[in-house]
Amino acid sequence: MNQELLRNIPKVDELLKEPAIAALMKGIPVQTVTDAVRAALESLRNEVLAGTREVLPDRAVLCAQVETLAHREVLPSLRSVVNGTGVVLHTNLGRACLSERAAEAAKNAARNYCTLEYDVAAGCRGHRCAHLEGLLTKLTGAESALAVNNNAAAVLLILSAMAAGGEVVTSRGELVEIGGSFRIPDIMEACGARLREVGTTNRTHLADYERAIGEETRALMKVHTSNFCVLGFTEAVPLADLVALGHERGLPVIEDLGSGSLWDLEQLGLHDEPTVQMSVAAGVDVISFSGDKLLGGPQAGIIVGREKYLSLLRGHPLYRAMRLDKMTLAALEATLRAYADGTAETEIPTLAMLAATPKALHVRAHKLCALARKAGVEAEVIQGEDQVGGGSVPTQLLATYAVAVTPKHGSVDALEAGMRLRDRPVIGRITHDRYLLDARTLREDEFACIIQALAETAL
């Protein structure tokens, strides 16, 4: 152990008086900087004690270490990223991006008192679900509507209110698992309902449901397999037939639509994705779907259907535990108004990104590529394919263009890590030993940030 080195390590107060550290405290809280100084000095002391350091760094190096530590401490853990993956509904990156109108509505609700549970016209207490119900019934054709904090909560509420203590008949081929090992059978168990599986993994017939219905049956349930697809020798019961059977036997039909689109995605070249309106028209009694997937809004579980059943949900104790906060309500209302106004395709980022044509993506990719080359980065435009993401439209890909970057020094893995570890992370993907930035999920106002990151990482 070098006692001389230990004695020469600066004291905390000494380092805090350094001009660089004093300047740092003008933008970062004093306590944060002080903690960073202590951490840097403690690390240095441990190196000396371990015998791994024989010479102390100069003050400038120490101050730079303190600056790095202090800056890292004040950097938000939840922060914006540049999504260059091409996956529009990227679950790990927050799924749907809000429209400007929705984001502004959430901001206004957060900064001000609002009409959350106040009926202005009557001058008395109102209900928070009233902000959405009219829009949702108008858009879907359903009798009634409400919303909770996500679709898993919606399914749990529905089954708890309508099927606790009884059986729910569901096709074995629809017992899906969503992210985080969250499974339909587990939800049923948690809410006190018993699962009655019918059919096989690949084929279920109407007769399977008919034979399963008994005295303990509380509902028939259909689950849209939005995150996987079984191909080949398959058969599923048409929704209209299942509804007819349920109503004939006096049983409600519940459908978990998962992604839940209000927009006919056939217009965008995506096939076989049902809309909420289709399920309502088919006579389904209660339908649930997500707010932050194909709808393009904030995280929410939206429930539409017949008033006789939704009134049960509103009166259930779980509803209060699952209800939406004012910011989410405001953002969701604004998102739904875009559909009502007819501006959804251009206003809502999710739909706009899905609707982007290969020609438009080609132009966008070439703009980014030209800027990268001007900055000295080795780049080219290549063709590719994108997934929608978020457990939506699992078997279909969208044609796209991406900028492929080859680092001049170091590996492509090091380039990916360098882009990812910035204050504002840039998230790309590696394909065939090239780093790709996909034009579909990039905005042109992000190009400057991307080019700066590439210039500091790829060269």
Coordinates of C-alpha atoms in Angstrom, one line a residue:
M1 CA 0.0 0.0 0.0
N2 CA 1.4 3.4 -0.9
Q3 CA 0.7 5.7 2.1
E4 CA 2.1 8.7 0.3
L5 CA -0.5 8.3 -2.5
L6 CA -3.3 8.1 0.0
R7 CA -2.1 11.2 1.8
N8 CA -2.0 13.1 -1.5
I9 CA -5.6 12.3 -2.5
P10 CA -7.5 15.6 -2.5
K11 CA -10.1 16.2 0.2
V12 CA -13.7 16.7 -0.8
D13 CA -13.6 20.5 0.1
E14 CA -10.5 21.0 -2.0
L15 CA -12.0 19.4 -5.1
L16 CA -15.3 21.4 -4.7
K17 CA -13.3 24.6 -4.9
E18 CA -11.9 23.7 -8.3
P19 CA -13.2 26.1 -11.0
A20 CA -14.6 23.3 -13.2
I21 CA -16.5 21.8 -10.2
A22 CA -17.8 25.2 -9.1
A23 CA -19.1 25.8 -12.7
L24 CA -20.7 22.4 -12.6
M25 CA -22.7 23.3 -9.6
K26 CA -24.4 26.2 -11.5
G27 CA -26.4 23.6 -13.5
I28 CA -26.5 20.6 -11.2
P29 CA -27.6 20.6 -7.5
V30 CA -24.8 21.1 -5.0
Q31 CA -25.6 17.9 -3.1
T32 CA -25.4 15.8 -6.4
V33 CA -22.1 17.3 -7.3
T34 CA -20.8 16.8 -3.7
D35 CA -21.9 13.1 -3.8
A36 CA -20.1 12.7 -7.2
V37 CA -16.9 14.2 -5.7
R38 CA -17.1 11.7 -2.8
A39 CA -17.7 8.8 -5.2
A40 CA -14.8 9.8 -7.4
L41 CA -12.4 10.1 -4.5
E42 CA -13.6 6.9 -2.9
S43 CA -13.0 5.0 -6.2
L44 CA -9.5 6.5 -6.4
R45 CA -8.8 5.6 -2.7
N46 CA -9.9 2.0 -3.4
E47 CA -7.6 1.7 -6.4
V48 CA -4.7 2.8 -4.3
L49 CA -5.5 0.4 -1.5
A50 CA -5.9 -2.4 -4.0
G51 CA -2.5 -1.6 -5.4
T52 CA -3.8 -1.0 -8.9
R53 CA -2.9 2.7 -9.0
E54 CA 0.7 4.0 -8.6
V55 CA 0.2 7.6 -9.8
L56 CA -2.6 9.9 -8.9
P57 CA -4.5 11.5 -11.8
D58 CA -4.2 15.3 -12.2
R59 CA -7.0 17.5 -11.0
A60 CA -8.4 18.0 -14.5
V61 CA -8.9 14.2 -14.9
L62 CA -10.6 14.0 -11.5
C63 CA -12.9 16.9 -12.3
A64 CA -13.9 15.2 -15.6
Q65 CA -14.7 12.0 -13.7
V66 CA -16.9 14.0 -11.2
E67 CA -18.7 15.7 -14.1
T68 CA -19.5 12.4 -15.7
L69 CA -20.8 11.0 -12.4
A70 CA -22.9 14.0 -11.6
H71 CA -24.3 14.2 -15.1
R72 CA -25.2 10.5 -15.0
E73 CA -27.0 11.0 -11.7
V74 CA -29.3 13.8 -12.9
L75 CA -30.0 12.0 -16.2
P76 CA -33.6 10.7 -16.1
S77 CA -34.0 7.0 -16.1
L78 CA -37.1 7.2 -18.2
R79 CA -36.2 9.4 -21.1
S80 CA -36.8 9.8 -24.9
V81 CA -34.9 7.7 -27.4
V82 CA -34.6 7.8 -31.1
N83 CA -36.2 4.6 -32.5
G84 CA -34.3 3.4 -35.5
T85 CA -35.5 -0.2 -35.3
G86 CA -38.4 0.2 -37.7
V87 CA -40.8 -1.4 -35.2
V88 CA -43.7 1.0 -34.9
L89 CA -45.2 -0.5 -31.7
H90 CA -42.0 -1.3 -29.9
T91 CA -43.0 -2.6 -26.5
N92 CA -39.7 -1.9 -24.8
L93 CA -39.6 1.6 -26.2
G94 CA -43.1 2.6 -25.0
R95 CA -45.3 1.4 -27.8
A96 CA -47.4 4.1 -29.5
C97 CA -46.2 7.6 -29.6
L98 CA -48.9 10.2 -28.8
S99 CA -50.1 12.8 -31.3
E100 CA -49.3 16.4 -30.7
R101 CA -52.9 17.0 -29.7
A102 CA -52.9 14.1 -27.2
A103 CA -49.6 15.1 -25.7
E104 CA -50.7 18.7 -25.3
A105 CA -54.0 17.5 -23.7
A106 CA -52.1 15.4 -21.2
K107 CA -49.8 18.3 -20.4
N108 CA -52.8 20.7 -19.8
A109 CA -54.5 18.1 -17.5
A110 CA -51.3 17.7 -15.6
R111 CA -50.6 21.4 -15.1
N112 CA -54.1 22.6 -14.3
Y113 CA -57.2 21.8 -12.4
C114 CA -59.6 20.1 -14.7
T115 CA -63.1 18.6 -15.1
L116 CA -62.0 15.1 -14.2
E117 CA -65.1 14.4 -12.1
Y118 CA -67.0 17.6 -12.4
D119 CA -70.1 18.1 -14.5
V120 CA -69.8 21.8 -15.5
A121 CA -73.3 21.9 -17.0
A122 CA -75.0 20.6 -13.8
G123 CA -72.6 22.2 -11.4
C124 CA -72.1 18.9 -9.5
R125 CA -69.9 15.9 -9.3
G126 CA -69.6 14.0 -12.5
H127 CA -68.0 10.7 -13.7
R128 CA -64.6 10.4 -15.2
C129 CA -65.7 7.8 -17.7
A130 CA -68.1 10.3 -19.2
H131 CA -65.2 12.0 -21.1
L132 CA -64.7 8.9 -23.2
E133 CA -68.1 7.1 -23.4
G134 CA -69.7 9.3 -26.0
L135 CA -66.7 9.2 -28.3
L136 CA -66.3 5.4 -28.0
T137 CA -69.9 4.6 -28.6
K138 CA -70.1 6.9 -31.6
L139 CA -66.9 5.4 -33.1
T140 CA -67.7 1.8 -32.4
G141 CA -71.5 1.6 -32.5
A142 CA -71.5 0.0 -29.0
E143 CA -74.2 0.9 -26.4
S144 CA -71.7 1.8 -23.6
A145 CA -68.0 2.1 -22.9
L146 CA -65.4 2.6 -20.2
A147 CA -61.6 2.4 -19.8
V148 CA -59.1 1.1 -17.3
N149 CA -55.4 1.2 -17.1
N150 CA -54.5 -1.6 -19.6
N151 CA -56.1 -4.4 -21.5
A152 CA -55.0 -7.1 -19.0
A153 CA -56.8 -5.1 -16.3
A154 CA -59.8 -4.9 -18.6
V155 CA -60.0 -8.7 -19.1
L156 CA -59.5 -9.2 -15.3
L157 CA -62.3 -6.8 -14.5
I158 CA -64.7 -8.3 -17.1
L159 CA -64.2 -11.9 -15.9
S160 CA -64.3 -10.9 -12.2
A161 CA -67.6 -9.0 -12.7
M162 CA -69.3 -11.5 -15.1
A163 CA -67.8 -14.9 -14.5
A164 CA -66.5 -15.3 -10.9
G165 CA -67.5 -18.6 -9.4
G166 CA -68.4 -20.1 -12.8
E167 CA -66.9 -21.4 -16.0
V168 CA -65.8 -19.5 -19.1
V169 CA -65.7 -21.6 -22.3
T170 CA -62.7 -20.7 -24.5
S171 CA -61.0 -22.4 -27.5
R172 CA -57.7 -24.1 -26.6
G173 CA -56.1 -22.4 -29.6
E174 CA -56.8 -19.0 -28.1
L175 CA -55.2 -19.4 -24.7
V176 CA -52.6 -16.7 -25.4
E177 CA -49.7 -15.5 -23.4
I178 CA -48.8 -11.9 -23.6
G179 CA -45.6 -10.1 -22.4
G180 CA -44.3 -10.9 -19.0
S181 CA -45.7 -14.5 -19.0
F182 CA -49.2 -13.1 -18.5
R183 CA -51.6 -15.8 -19.6
I184 CA -55.4 -16.0 -20.1
P185 CA -55.7 -19.0 -17.9
D186 CA -53.9 -17.2 -15.1
I187 CA -56.2 -14.2 -15.4
M188 CA -59.3 -16.5 -15.1
E189 CA -57.8 -18.2 -12.0
A190 CA -57.1 -14.8 -10.4
C191 CA -60.6 -13.6 -10.8
G192 CA -62.3 -16.7 -9.6
A193 CA -63.5 -18.1 -12.9
R194 CA -62.8 -21.6 -14.1
L195 CA -61.5 -22.1 -17.6
R196 CA -63.3 -24.7 -19.8
E197 CA -61.1 -25.4 -22.8
V198 CA -62.7 -26.7 -26.0
G199 CA -61.3 -27.9 -29.3
T200 CA -57.6 -28.4 -30.1
T201 CA -54.7 -26.1 -30.7
N202 CA -55.4 -25.8 -34.4
R203 CA -59.1 -26.6 -34.8
T204 CA -62.2 -25.7 -32.8
H205 CA -65.8 -26.2 -34.0
L206 CA -69.1 -24.7 -32.9
A207 CA -70.1 -28.2 -31.6
D208 CA -67.2 -28.0 -29.1
Y209 CA -68.7 -25.0 -27.5
E210 CA -72.2 -26.4 -27.5
R211 CA -71.1 -29.6 -25.7
A212 CA -69.1 -27.6 -23.1
I213 CA -72.0 -25.3 -22.0
G214 CA -73.5 -26.4 -18.7
E215 CA -75.1 -25.1 -15.5
E216 CA -71.8 -23.5 -14.4
T217 CA -71.2 -21.7 -17.6
R218 CA -71.1 -17.9 -17.2
A219 CA -69.8 -16.8 -20.6
L220 CA -68.3 -17.7 -23.9
M221 CA -65.0 -16.1 -24.6
K222 CA -63.1 -15.4 -27.8
V223 CA -59.5 -14.2 -27.8
H224 CA -58.0 -12.6 -30.9
T225 CA -54.5 -14.2 -31.4
S226 CA -52.9 -10.8 -32.1
N227 CA -49.4 -11.9 -31.2
F228 CA -49.1 -15.2 -33.0
C229 CA -50.7 -17.1 -35.9
V230 CA -51.4 -20.8 -36.4
L231 CA -51.2 -21.8 -40.1
G232 CA -52.1 -24.9 -42.0
F233 CA -54.9 -27.3 -41.1
T234 CA -56.9 -24.9 -38.9
E235 CA -60.4 -23.9 -38.1
A236 CA -62.0 -21.4 -35.8
V237 CA -65.6 -20.6 -35.1
P238 CA -66.8 -17.5 -36.9
L239 CA -67.6 -14.7 -34.5
A240 CA -71.2 -14.4 -35.6
D241 CA -71.8 -18.1 -35.0
L242 CA -70.4 -17.9 -31.5
V243 CA -72.6 -14.9 -30.7
A244 CA -75.7 -16.7 -32.0
L245 CA -74.9 -19.7 -29.8
G246 CA -74.3 -17.5 -26.8
H247 CA -77.5 -15.6 -27.2
E248 CA -79.5 -18.7 -27.9
R249 CA -78.3 -20.2 -24.6
G250 CA -78.7 -16.9 -22.7
L251 CA -74.9 -16.4 -22.2
P252 CA -72.8 -13.3 -22.9
V253 CA -70.0 -13.5 -25.4
I254 CA -66.8 -11.7 -24.4
E255 CA -64.0 -10.9 -26.8
D256 CA -60.5 -9.9 -26.0
L257 CA -59.4 -8.1 -29.2
G258 CA -55.9 -7.4 -27.9
S259 CA -54.4 -4.8 -30.3
G260 CA -57.9 -3.3 -31.0
S261 CA -58.0 -1.3 -34.2
L262 CA -60.6 1.3 -35.0
W263 CA -59.0 1.7 -38.4
D264 CA -59.4 -0.7 -41.3
L265 CA -55.7 -1.8 -41.8
E266 CA -56.6 -3.3 -45.2
Q267 CA -56.1 0.3 -46.5
L268 CA -52.4 0.1 -45.3
G269 CA -51.8 -3.4 -46.8
L270 CA -52.2 -5.3 -43.6
H271 CA -54.7 -8.1 -43.8
D272 CA -57.0 -10.1 -41.4
E273 CA -56.8 -7.6 -38.5
P274 CA -60.4 -7.2 -37.2
T275 CA -61.7 -3.9 -36.1
V276 CA -63.7 -3.1 -33.0
Q277 CA -66.6 -2.0 -35.1
M278 CA -66.7 -5.5 -36.7
S279 CA -67.1 -7.2 -33.3
V280 CA -69.8 -4.8 -32.2
A281 CA -71.7 -5.3 -35.5
A282 CA -71.4 -9.1 -34.9
G283 CA -73.2 -8.7 -31.6
V284 CA -70.4 -9.4 -29.1
D285 CA -71.6 -8.4 -25.7
V286 CA -68.4 -7.1 -24.2
I287 CA -65.2 -6.3 -26.1
S288 CA -61.8 -5.2 -24.7
F289 CA -58.7 -3.9 -26.4
S290 CA -55.6 -1.8 -25.8
G291 CA -55.2 1.9 -26.1
D292 CA -51.5 2.0 -26.9
K293 CA -51.2 -0.4 -29.8
L294 CA -53.0 0.0 -33.1
L295 CA -55.3 2.7 -31.7
G296 CA -52.2 4.9 -31.3
G297 CA -53.0 6.4 -27.9
P298 CA -51.8 6.1 -24.3
Q299 CA -51.7 2.9 -22.3
A300 CA -55.3 1.9 -21.5
G301 CA -57.7 -1.0 -21.5
I302 CA -60.8 0.0 -23.4
I303 CA -64.1 -1.8 -22.9
V304 CA -67.2 -1.4 -25.1
G305 CA -70.4 -3.4 -25.3
R306 CA -73.9 -3.7 -23.9
E307 CA -74.9 -1.4 -21.1
K308 CA -76.4 -4.2 -19.0
Y309 CA -72.9 -5.8 -18.7
L310 CA -70.8 -2.6 -18.5
S311 CA -73.0 -1.4 -15.6
L312 CA -71.8 -4.5 -13.7
L313 CA -68.2 -3.5 -14.4
R314 CA -68.6 0.1 -13.2
G315 CA -70.1 -1.2 -10.0
H316 CA -67.3 -3.7 -9.3
P317 CA -64.7 -2.8 -6.6
L318 CA -61.8 -3.5 -9.0
Y319 CA -63.0 -0.7 -11.3
R320 CA -61.9 2.0 -9.0
A321 CA -58.5 0.3 -8.5
M322 CA -58.0 0.2 -12.3
R323 CA -59.4 3.5 -13.4
L324 CA -57.5 6.0 -15.5
D325 CA -55.7 9.1 -14.2
K326 CA -56.4 12.5 -15.6
M327 CA -53.4 12.7 -17.9
T328 CA -54.2 9.4 -19.6
L329 CA -57.9 10.3 -19.9
A330 CA -57.0 13.6 -21.6
A331 CA -54.6 11.9 -24.0
L332 CA -57.1 9.1 -24.8
E333 CA -59.9 11.6 -25.4
A334 CA -57.7 13.6 -27.8
T335 CA -56.7 10.4 -29.6
L336 CA -60.3 9.4 -30.1
R337 CA -61.2 12.9 -31.3
A338 CA -58.8 12.4 -34.1
Y339 CA -60.8 9.4 -35.3
A340 CA -64.0 11.3 -34.9
D341 CA -62.6 14.3 -36.9
G342 CA -61.3 12.1 -39.7
T343 CA -57.7 13.1 -39.2
A344 CA -56.4 10.0 -37.5
E345 CA -54.3 8.6 -40.4
T346 CA -52.2 11.8 -40.6
E347 CA -52.4 13.0 -37.0
I348 CA -51.7 9.8 -35.0
P349 CA -48.1 8.8 -35.3
T350 CA -48.8 5.1 -35.3
L351 CA -51.1 5.2 -38.2
A352 CA -48.9 7.7 -40.1
M353 CA -45.9 5.4 -39.7
L354 CA -47.8 2.3 -40.8
A355 CA -49.2 4.2 -43.7
A356 CA -45.8 5.5 -44.9
T357 CA -45.3 4.4 -48.5
P358 CA -42.0 2.8 -49.7
K359 CA -41.4 5.8 -51.9
A360 CA -41.7 8.2 -48.9
L361 CA -39.4 6.0 -46.8
H362 CA -36.9 5.8 -49.7
V363 CA -36.8 9.6 -49.8
R364 CA -36.4 9.9 -46.0
A365 CA -33.6 7.3 -45.9
H366 CA -31.7 9.1 -48.6
K367 CA -31.9 12.4 -46.8
L368 CA -30.4 10.8 -43.7
C369 CA -27.8 9.0 -45.7
A370 CA -26.7 12.1 -47.4
L371 CA -26.3 13.9 -44.1
A372 CA -24.3 11.0 -42.7
R373 CA -21.9 10.9 -45.7
K374 CA -21.5 14.7 -45.4
A375 CA -20.4 14.2 -41.8
G376 CA -17.8 11.6 -43.0
V377 CA -19.8 8.5 -42.0
E378 CA -19.7 5.5 -44.3
A379 CA -23.4 4.8 -45.1
E380 CA -25.7 3.5 -47.8
V381 CA -29.5 3.1 -48.3
I382 CA -30.8 -0.5 -48.3
Q383 CA -34.2 -2.1 -48.6
G384 CA -35.7 -4.1 -45.8
E385 CA -38.9 -5.2 -44.0
D386 CA -40.5 -4.1 -40.8
Q387 CA -42.7 -5.7 -38.1
V388 CA -45.6 -3.7 -36.8
G389 CA -44.7 -4.8 -33.2
G390 CA -46.5 -4.7 -29.9
G391 CA -48.0 -8.1 -30.5
S392 CA -49.9 -6.8 -33.5
V393 CA -50.2 -8.3 -37.0
P394 CA -47.5 -10.9 -36.2
T395 CA -47.1 -12.6 -39.6
Q396 CA -47.0 -9.6 -41.9
L397 CA -44.1 -7.4 -42.8
L398 CA -44.0 -3.9 -44.3
A399 CA -41.5 -2.9 -47.1
T400 CA -39.1 -0.2 -45.9
Y401 CA -35.7 1.5 -46.4
A402 CA -32.9 1.9 -43.9
V403 CA -29.5 3.6 -43.7
A404 CA -26.8 1.0 -43.2
V405 CA -23.7 2.3 -41.4
T406 CA -20.3 0.7 -41.4
P407 CA -17.9 2.0 -38.7
K408 CA -14.5 3.1 -39.8
H409 CA -12.8 1.8 -36.7
G410 CA -14.0 -0.8 -34.2
S411 CA -16.8 -3.3 -34.5
V412 CA -20.4 -2.9 -35.4
D413 CA -21.3 -4.1 -31.9
A414 CA -19.2 -1.2 -30.5
L415 CA -21.0 1.2 -32.8
E416 CA -24.4 -0.1 -31.6
A417 CA -23.4 0.2 -28.0
G418 CA -22.0 3.7 -28.5
M419 CA -25.2 4.9 -30.1
R420 CA -27.3 3.3 -27.4
L421 CA -25.4 4.6 -24.4
R422 CA -25.8 8.3 -25.2
D423 CA -27.8 10.8 -23.1
R424 CA -30.5 10.4 -25.7
P425 CA -30.1 6.8 -26.8
V426 CA -30.3 6.0 -30.5
I427 CA -31.6 2.5 -30.9
G428 CA -30.9 0.7 -34.2
R429 CA -30.4 -2.9 -35.2
I430 CA -27.6 -5.0 -36.5
T431 CA -28.2 -7.1 -39.6
H432 CA -25.5 -8.9 -41.6
D433 CA -22.8 -7.1 -39.6
R434 CA -24.1 -3.7 -40.5
Y435 CA -25.8 -1.1 -38.2
L436 CA -29.2 -0.1 -39.5
L437 CA -31.4 2.9 -38.9
D438 CA -34.8 2.3 -40.3
A439 CA -36.6 5.3 -41.9
R440 CA -40.1 4.2 -40.9
T441 CA -39.7 5.1 -37.2
L442 CA -37.4 8.1 -37.7
R443 CA -38.6 11.7 -37.8
E444 CA -36.6 14.3 -39.8
D445 CA -36.4 16.5 -36.7
E446 CA -34.3 13.7 -35.2
F447 CA -31.7 13.7 -38.0
A448 CA -29.4 16.3 -36.3
C449 CA -29.3 14.2 -33.1
I450 CA -28.6 11.0 -35.2
I451 CA -25.8 12.6 -37.3
Q452 CA -24.1 14.0 -34.2
A453 CA -24.2 10.6 -32.6
L454 CA -22.8 8.9 -35.7
A455 CA -20.1 11.4 -36.1
E456 CA -19.0 10.9 -32.5
T457 CA -19.3 7.1 -32.6
A458 CA -18.8 5.7 -36.1
L459 CA -15.7 7.6 -37.0

